GROMACS .gro file of C-alpha atoms in nm:
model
  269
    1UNK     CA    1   2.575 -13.533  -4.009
    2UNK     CA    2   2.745 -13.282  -4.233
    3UNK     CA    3   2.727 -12.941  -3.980
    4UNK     CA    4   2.730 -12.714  -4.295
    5UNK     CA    5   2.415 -12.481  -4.248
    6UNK     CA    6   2.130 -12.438  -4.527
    7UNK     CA    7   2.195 -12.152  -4.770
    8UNK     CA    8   2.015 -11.936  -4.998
    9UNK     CA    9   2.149 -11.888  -5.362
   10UNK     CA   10   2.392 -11.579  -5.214
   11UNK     CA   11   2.524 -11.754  -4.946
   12UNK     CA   12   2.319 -11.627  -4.623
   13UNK     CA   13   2.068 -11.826  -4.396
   14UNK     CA   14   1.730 -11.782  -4.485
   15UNK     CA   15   1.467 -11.800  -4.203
   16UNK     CA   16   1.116 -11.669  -4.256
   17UNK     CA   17   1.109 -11.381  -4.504
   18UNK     CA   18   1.445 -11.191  -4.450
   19UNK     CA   19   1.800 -11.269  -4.310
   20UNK     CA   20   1.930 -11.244  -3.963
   21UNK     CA   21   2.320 -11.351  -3.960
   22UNK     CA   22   2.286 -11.561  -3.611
   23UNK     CA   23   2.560 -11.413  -3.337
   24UNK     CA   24   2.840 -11.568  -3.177
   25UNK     CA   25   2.981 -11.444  -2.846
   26UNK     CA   26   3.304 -11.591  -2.774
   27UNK     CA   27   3.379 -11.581  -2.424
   28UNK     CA   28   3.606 -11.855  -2.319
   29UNK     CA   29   3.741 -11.959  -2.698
   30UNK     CA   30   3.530 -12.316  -2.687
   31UNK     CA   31   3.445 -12.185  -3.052
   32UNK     CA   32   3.795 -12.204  -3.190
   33UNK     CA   33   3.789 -12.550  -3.163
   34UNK     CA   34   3.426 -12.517  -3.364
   35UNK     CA   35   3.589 -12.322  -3.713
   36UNK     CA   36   3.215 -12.323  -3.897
   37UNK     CA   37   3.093 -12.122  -3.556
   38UNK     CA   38   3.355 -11.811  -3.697
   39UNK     CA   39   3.272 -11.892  -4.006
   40UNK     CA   40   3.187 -11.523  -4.249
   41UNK     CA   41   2.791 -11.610  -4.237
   42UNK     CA   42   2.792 -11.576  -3.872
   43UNK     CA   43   2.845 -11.229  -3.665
   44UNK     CA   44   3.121 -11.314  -3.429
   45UNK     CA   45   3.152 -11.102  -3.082
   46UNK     CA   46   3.500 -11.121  -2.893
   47UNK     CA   47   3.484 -11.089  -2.554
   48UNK     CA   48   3.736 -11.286  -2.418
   49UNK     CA   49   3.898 -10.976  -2.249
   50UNK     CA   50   3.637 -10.872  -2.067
   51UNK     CA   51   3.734 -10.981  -1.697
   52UNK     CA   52   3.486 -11.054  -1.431
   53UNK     CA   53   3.266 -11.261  -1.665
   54UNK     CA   54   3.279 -11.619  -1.562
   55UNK     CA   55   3.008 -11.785  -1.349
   56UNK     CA   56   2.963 -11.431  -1.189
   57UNK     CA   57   2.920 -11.081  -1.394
   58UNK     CA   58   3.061 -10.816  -1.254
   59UNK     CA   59   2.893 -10.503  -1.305
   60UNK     CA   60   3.140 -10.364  -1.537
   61UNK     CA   61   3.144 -10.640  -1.735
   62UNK     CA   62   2.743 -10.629  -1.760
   63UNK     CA   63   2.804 -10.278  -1.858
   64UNK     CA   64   3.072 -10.369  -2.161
   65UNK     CA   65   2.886 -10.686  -2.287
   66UNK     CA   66   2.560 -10.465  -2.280
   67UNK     CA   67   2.767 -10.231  -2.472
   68UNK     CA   68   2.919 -10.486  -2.718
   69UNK     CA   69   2.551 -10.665  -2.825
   70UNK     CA   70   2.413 -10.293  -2.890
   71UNK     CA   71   2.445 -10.308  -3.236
   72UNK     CA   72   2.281 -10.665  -3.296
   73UNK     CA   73   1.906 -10.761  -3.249
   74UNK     CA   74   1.782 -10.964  -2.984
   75UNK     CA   75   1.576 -11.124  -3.235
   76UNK     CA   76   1.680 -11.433  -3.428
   77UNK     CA   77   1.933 -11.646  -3.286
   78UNK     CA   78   2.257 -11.590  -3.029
   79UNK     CA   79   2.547 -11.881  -2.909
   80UNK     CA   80   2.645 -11.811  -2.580
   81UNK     CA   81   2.922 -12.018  -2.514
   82UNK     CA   82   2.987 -12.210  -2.227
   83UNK     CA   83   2.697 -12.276  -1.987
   84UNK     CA   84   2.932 -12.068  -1.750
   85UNK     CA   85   2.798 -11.762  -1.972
   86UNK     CA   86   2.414 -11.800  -1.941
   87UNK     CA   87   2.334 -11.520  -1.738
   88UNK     CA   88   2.399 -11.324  -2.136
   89UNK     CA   89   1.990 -11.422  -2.176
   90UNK     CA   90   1.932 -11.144  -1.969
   91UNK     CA   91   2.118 -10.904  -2.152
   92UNK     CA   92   1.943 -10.999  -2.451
   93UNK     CA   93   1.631 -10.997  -2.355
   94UNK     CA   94   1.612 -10.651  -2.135
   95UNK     CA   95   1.630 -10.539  -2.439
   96UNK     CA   96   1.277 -10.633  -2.588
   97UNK     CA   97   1.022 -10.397  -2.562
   98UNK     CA   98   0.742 -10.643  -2.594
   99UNK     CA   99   0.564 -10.890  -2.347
  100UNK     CA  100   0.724 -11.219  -2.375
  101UNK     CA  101   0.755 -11.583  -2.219
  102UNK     CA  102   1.089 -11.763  -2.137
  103UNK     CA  103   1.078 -12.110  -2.248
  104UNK     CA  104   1.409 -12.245  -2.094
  105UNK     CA  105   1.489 -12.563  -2.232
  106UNK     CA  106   1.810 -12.675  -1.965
  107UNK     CA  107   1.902 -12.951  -1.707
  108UNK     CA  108   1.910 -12.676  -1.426
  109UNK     CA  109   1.655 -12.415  -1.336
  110UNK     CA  110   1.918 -12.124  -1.293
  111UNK     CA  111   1.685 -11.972  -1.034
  112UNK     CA  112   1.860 -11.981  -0.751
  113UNK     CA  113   1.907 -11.778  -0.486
  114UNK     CA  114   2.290 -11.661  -0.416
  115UNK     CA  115   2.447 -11.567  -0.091
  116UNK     CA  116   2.446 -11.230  -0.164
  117UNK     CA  117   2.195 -10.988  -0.333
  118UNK     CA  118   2.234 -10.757  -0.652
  119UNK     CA  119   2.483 -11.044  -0.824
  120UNK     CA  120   2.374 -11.162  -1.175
  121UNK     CA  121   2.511 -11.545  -1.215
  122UNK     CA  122   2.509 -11.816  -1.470
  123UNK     CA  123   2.282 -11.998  -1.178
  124UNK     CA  124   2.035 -11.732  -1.077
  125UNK     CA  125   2.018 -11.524  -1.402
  126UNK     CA  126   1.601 -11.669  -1.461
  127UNK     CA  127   1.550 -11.502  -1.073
  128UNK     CA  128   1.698 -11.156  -1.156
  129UNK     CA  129   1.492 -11.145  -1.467
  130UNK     CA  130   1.178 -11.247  -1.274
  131UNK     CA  131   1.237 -10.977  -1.042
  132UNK     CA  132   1.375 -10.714  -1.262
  133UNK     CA  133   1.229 -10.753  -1.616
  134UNK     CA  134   0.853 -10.581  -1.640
  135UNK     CA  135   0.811 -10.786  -1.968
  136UNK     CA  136   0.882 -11.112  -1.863
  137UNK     CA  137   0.510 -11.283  -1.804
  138UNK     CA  138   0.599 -11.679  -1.772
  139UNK     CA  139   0.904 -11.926  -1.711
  140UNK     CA  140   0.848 -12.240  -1.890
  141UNK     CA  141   1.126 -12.482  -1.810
  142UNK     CA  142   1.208 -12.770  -1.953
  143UNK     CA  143   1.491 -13.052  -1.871
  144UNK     CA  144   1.576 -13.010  -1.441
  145UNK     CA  145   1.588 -13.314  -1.198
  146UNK     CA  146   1.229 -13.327  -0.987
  147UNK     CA  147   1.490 -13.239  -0.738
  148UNK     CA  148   1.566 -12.914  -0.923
  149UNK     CA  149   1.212 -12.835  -0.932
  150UNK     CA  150   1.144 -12.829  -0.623
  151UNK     CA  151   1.341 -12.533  -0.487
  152UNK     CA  152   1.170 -12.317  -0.710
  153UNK     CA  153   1.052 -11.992  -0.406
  154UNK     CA  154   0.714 -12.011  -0.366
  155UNK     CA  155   0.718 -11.619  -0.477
  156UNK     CA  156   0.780 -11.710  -0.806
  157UNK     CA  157   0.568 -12.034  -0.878
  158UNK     CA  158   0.286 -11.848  -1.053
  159UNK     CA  159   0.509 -11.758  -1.309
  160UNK     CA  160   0.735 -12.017  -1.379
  161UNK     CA  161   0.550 -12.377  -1.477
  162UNK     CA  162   0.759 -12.660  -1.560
  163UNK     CA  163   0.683 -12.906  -1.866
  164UNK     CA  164   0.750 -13.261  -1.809
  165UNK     CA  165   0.923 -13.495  -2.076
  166UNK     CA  166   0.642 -13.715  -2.162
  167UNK     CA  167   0.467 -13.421  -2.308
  168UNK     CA  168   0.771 -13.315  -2.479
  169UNK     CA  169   0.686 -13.507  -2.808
  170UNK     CA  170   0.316 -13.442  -2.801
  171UNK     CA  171   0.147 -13.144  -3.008
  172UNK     CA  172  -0.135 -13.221  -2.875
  173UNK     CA  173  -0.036 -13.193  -2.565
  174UNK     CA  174   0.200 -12.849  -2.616
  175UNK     CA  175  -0.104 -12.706  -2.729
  176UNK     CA  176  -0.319 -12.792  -2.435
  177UNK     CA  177  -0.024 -12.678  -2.222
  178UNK     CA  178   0.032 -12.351  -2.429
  179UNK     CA  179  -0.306 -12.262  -2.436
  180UNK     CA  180  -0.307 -12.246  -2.068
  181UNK     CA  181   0.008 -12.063  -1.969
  182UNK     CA  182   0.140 -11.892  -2.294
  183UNK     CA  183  -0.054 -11.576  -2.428
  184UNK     CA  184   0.281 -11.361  -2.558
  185UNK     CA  185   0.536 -11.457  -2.830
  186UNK     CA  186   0.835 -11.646  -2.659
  187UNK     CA  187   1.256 -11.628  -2.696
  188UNK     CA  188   1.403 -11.939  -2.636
  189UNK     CA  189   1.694 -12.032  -2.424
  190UNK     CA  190   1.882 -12.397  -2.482
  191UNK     CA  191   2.124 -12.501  -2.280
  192UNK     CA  192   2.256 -12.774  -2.448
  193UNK     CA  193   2.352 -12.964  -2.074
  194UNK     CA  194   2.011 -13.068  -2.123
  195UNK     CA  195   2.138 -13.347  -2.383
  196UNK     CA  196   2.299 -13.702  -2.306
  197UNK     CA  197   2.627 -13.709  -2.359
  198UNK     CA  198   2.624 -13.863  -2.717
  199UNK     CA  199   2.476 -13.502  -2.837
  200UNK     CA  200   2.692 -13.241  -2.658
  201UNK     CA  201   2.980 -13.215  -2.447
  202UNK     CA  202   2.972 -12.970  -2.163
  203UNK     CA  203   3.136 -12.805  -1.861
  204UNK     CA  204   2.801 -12.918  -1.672
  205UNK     CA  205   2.622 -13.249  -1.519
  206UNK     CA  206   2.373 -13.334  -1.788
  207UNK     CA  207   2.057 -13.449  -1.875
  208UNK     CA  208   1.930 -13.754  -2.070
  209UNK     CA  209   1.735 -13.554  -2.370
  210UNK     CA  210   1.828 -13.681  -2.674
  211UNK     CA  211   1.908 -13.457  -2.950
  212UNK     CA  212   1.614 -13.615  -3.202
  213UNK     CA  213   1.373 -13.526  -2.928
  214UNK     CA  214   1.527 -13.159  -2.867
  215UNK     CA  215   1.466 -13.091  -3.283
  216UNK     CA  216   1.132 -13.266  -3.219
  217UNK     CA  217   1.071 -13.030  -2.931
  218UNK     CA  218   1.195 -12.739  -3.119
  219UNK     CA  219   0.950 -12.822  -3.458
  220UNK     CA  220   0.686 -12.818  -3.228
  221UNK     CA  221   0.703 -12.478  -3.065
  222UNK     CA  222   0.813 -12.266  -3.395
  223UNK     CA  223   0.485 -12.448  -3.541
  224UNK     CA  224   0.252 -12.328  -3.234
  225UNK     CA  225   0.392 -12.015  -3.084
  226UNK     CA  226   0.538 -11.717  -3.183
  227UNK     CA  227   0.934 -11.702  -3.153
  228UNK     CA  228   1.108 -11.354  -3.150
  229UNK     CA  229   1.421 -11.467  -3.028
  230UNK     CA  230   1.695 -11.785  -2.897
  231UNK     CA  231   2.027 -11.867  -2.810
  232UNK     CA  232   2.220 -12.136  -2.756
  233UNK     CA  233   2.507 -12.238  -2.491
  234UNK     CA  234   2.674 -12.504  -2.324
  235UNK     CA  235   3.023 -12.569  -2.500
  236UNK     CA  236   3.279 -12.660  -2.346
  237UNK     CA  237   3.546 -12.419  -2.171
  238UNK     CA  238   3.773 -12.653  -2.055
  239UNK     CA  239   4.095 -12.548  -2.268
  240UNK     CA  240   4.273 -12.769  -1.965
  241UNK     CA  241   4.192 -13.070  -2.129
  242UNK     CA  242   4.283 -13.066  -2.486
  243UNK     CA  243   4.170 -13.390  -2.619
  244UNK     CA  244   3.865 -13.326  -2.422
  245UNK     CA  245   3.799 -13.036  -2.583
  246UNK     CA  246   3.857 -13.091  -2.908
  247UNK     CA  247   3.619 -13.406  -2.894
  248UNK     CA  248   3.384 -13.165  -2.754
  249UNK     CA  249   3.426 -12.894  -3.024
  250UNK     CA  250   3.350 -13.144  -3.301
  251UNK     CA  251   3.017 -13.310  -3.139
  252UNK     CA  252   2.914 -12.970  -2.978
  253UNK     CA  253   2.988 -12.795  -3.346
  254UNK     CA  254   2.772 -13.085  -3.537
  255UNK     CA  255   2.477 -13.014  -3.289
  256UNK     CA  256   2.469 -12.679  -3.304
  257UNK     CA  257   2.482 -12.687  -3.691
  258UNK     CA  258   2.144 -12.981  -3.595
  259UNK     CA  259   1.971 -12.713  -3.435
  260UNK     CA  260   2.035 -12.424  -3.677
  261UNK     CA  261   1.924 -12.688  -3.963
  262UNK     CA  262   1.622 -12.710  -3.766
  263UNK     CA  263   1.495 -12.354  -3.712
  264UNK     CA  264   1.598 -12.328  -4.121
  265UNK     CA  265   1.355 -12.611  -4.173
  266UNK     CA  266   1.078 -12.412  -3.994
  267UNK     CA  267   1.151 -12.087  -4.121
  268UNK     CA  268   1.082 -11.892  -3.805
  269UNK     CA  269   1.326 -11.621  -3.779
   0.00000   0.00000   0.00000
């Protein structure tokens, strides 16, 4: 698949009836082995100086990425970088002033609970915003192990509901779903460690999702709900391993560009 984007006669993506230059935060430099994710049509965000940033934000570095996204929209679409980064949903999304519903579409439920309280990690950044984010309504999650799902606290269960992958395909049966558990418009979070490892290339264990169904998943949402925002992560960090990584960068490049042809296609944003 070519990874070039679709473009409008001056150059820009088109999606729904006005442009929205899609955001790249580079955090660990995966995306300089991805050139057409710093390409001109894209808004790029350095942050690769900020310390106390991976796995674990510190508070000043919540405080300087928070500062650093101020001039951009949480609406339309973000890449997050490595999986390592994830916790940068948050960040985006305190800052809609709207009711809204998560639909998390990852291999892990990134609710968990950490040793100590008032830390904001790439594992338990879905639990902070439960607790600290009056807008946030409903969880829907999409891609963990049973196993995964099973740990979710009991404090939380009424708002977070889990999808399973036979429905994933299904209209019929999004609809039934959606009808029950989504009333608000929804931002939506992809980790791409959801995919089998002939889509994407990450610094995480993976899923078994395969990239036709993710674009299949994806048509089917922007076509029955109401999407005001999404972002992307799950490159690959691991600059140790140079032929590693620059296999990654290429497949990880080409799916992003898969998704971004898809939202295009459906003219959402």
């Amino acid at each position: 698949m070519d990874a070039r984007l679709p473009e409008t006669a001056d150059g820009l993506f088109l999606f729904a009836n006005f442009m929205k230059r899609p955001v790249v935060m580079n955090m660990s430099g995966a995306y300089d082995l991805e050139p057409l994710m710093e390409d001109k049509k894209f808004d790029l965000i350095d942050c690769r100086d900020i310390e106390g940033k991976e796995f674990i934000c510190s508070e000043e570095a919540q405080k300087e990425l928070s500062e650093r996204i101020r001039a951009f929209s949480p609406e339309g679409i973000h890449f997050l970088d490595s999986g390592n980064y994830h916790y940068l949903t948050k960040l985006w999304t305190d800052r809609l002033s709207a009711p809204f519903s998560l639909i998390l579409i990852d291999h892990h439920t990134d609710i968990r609970k950490e040793l100590f309280d008032g830390v904001l990690t790439c594992g338990n950044w879905v639990r902070v915003m439960l607790e600290t984010n009056p807008n946030l309504k409903k969880v829907i999650i999409i891609g963990p192990t049973e196993s995964q799902r099973s740990t979710i606290d009991t404090a939380y269960r009424s708002r977070v509901r889990f999808i399973s992958e036979e429905n994933l395909l299904s209209e019929d049966g999004w609809k039934g779903f959606s009808n029950v558990h989504l009333k608000d418009p929804v931002y939506i979070s992809i980790d791409k460690d959801v995919l089998a490892h002939d889509s994407a290339i990450t610094d995480w264990d993976q899923g078994t999702v395969t990239l036709a169904d993710l674009l299949r998943l994806l048509d089917i949402i922007f076509k029955n709900e109401t999407v005001i925002g999404m972002d992307i992560s799950g490159e690959y960090s691991g600059a140790y391993d140079l032929i590693k990584a620059q296999k990654a960068g290429l497949l990880n490049e080409e799916t992003n560009g898969e998704i971004l042809e898809e939202v295009a296609r459906d003219a959402l944003f």
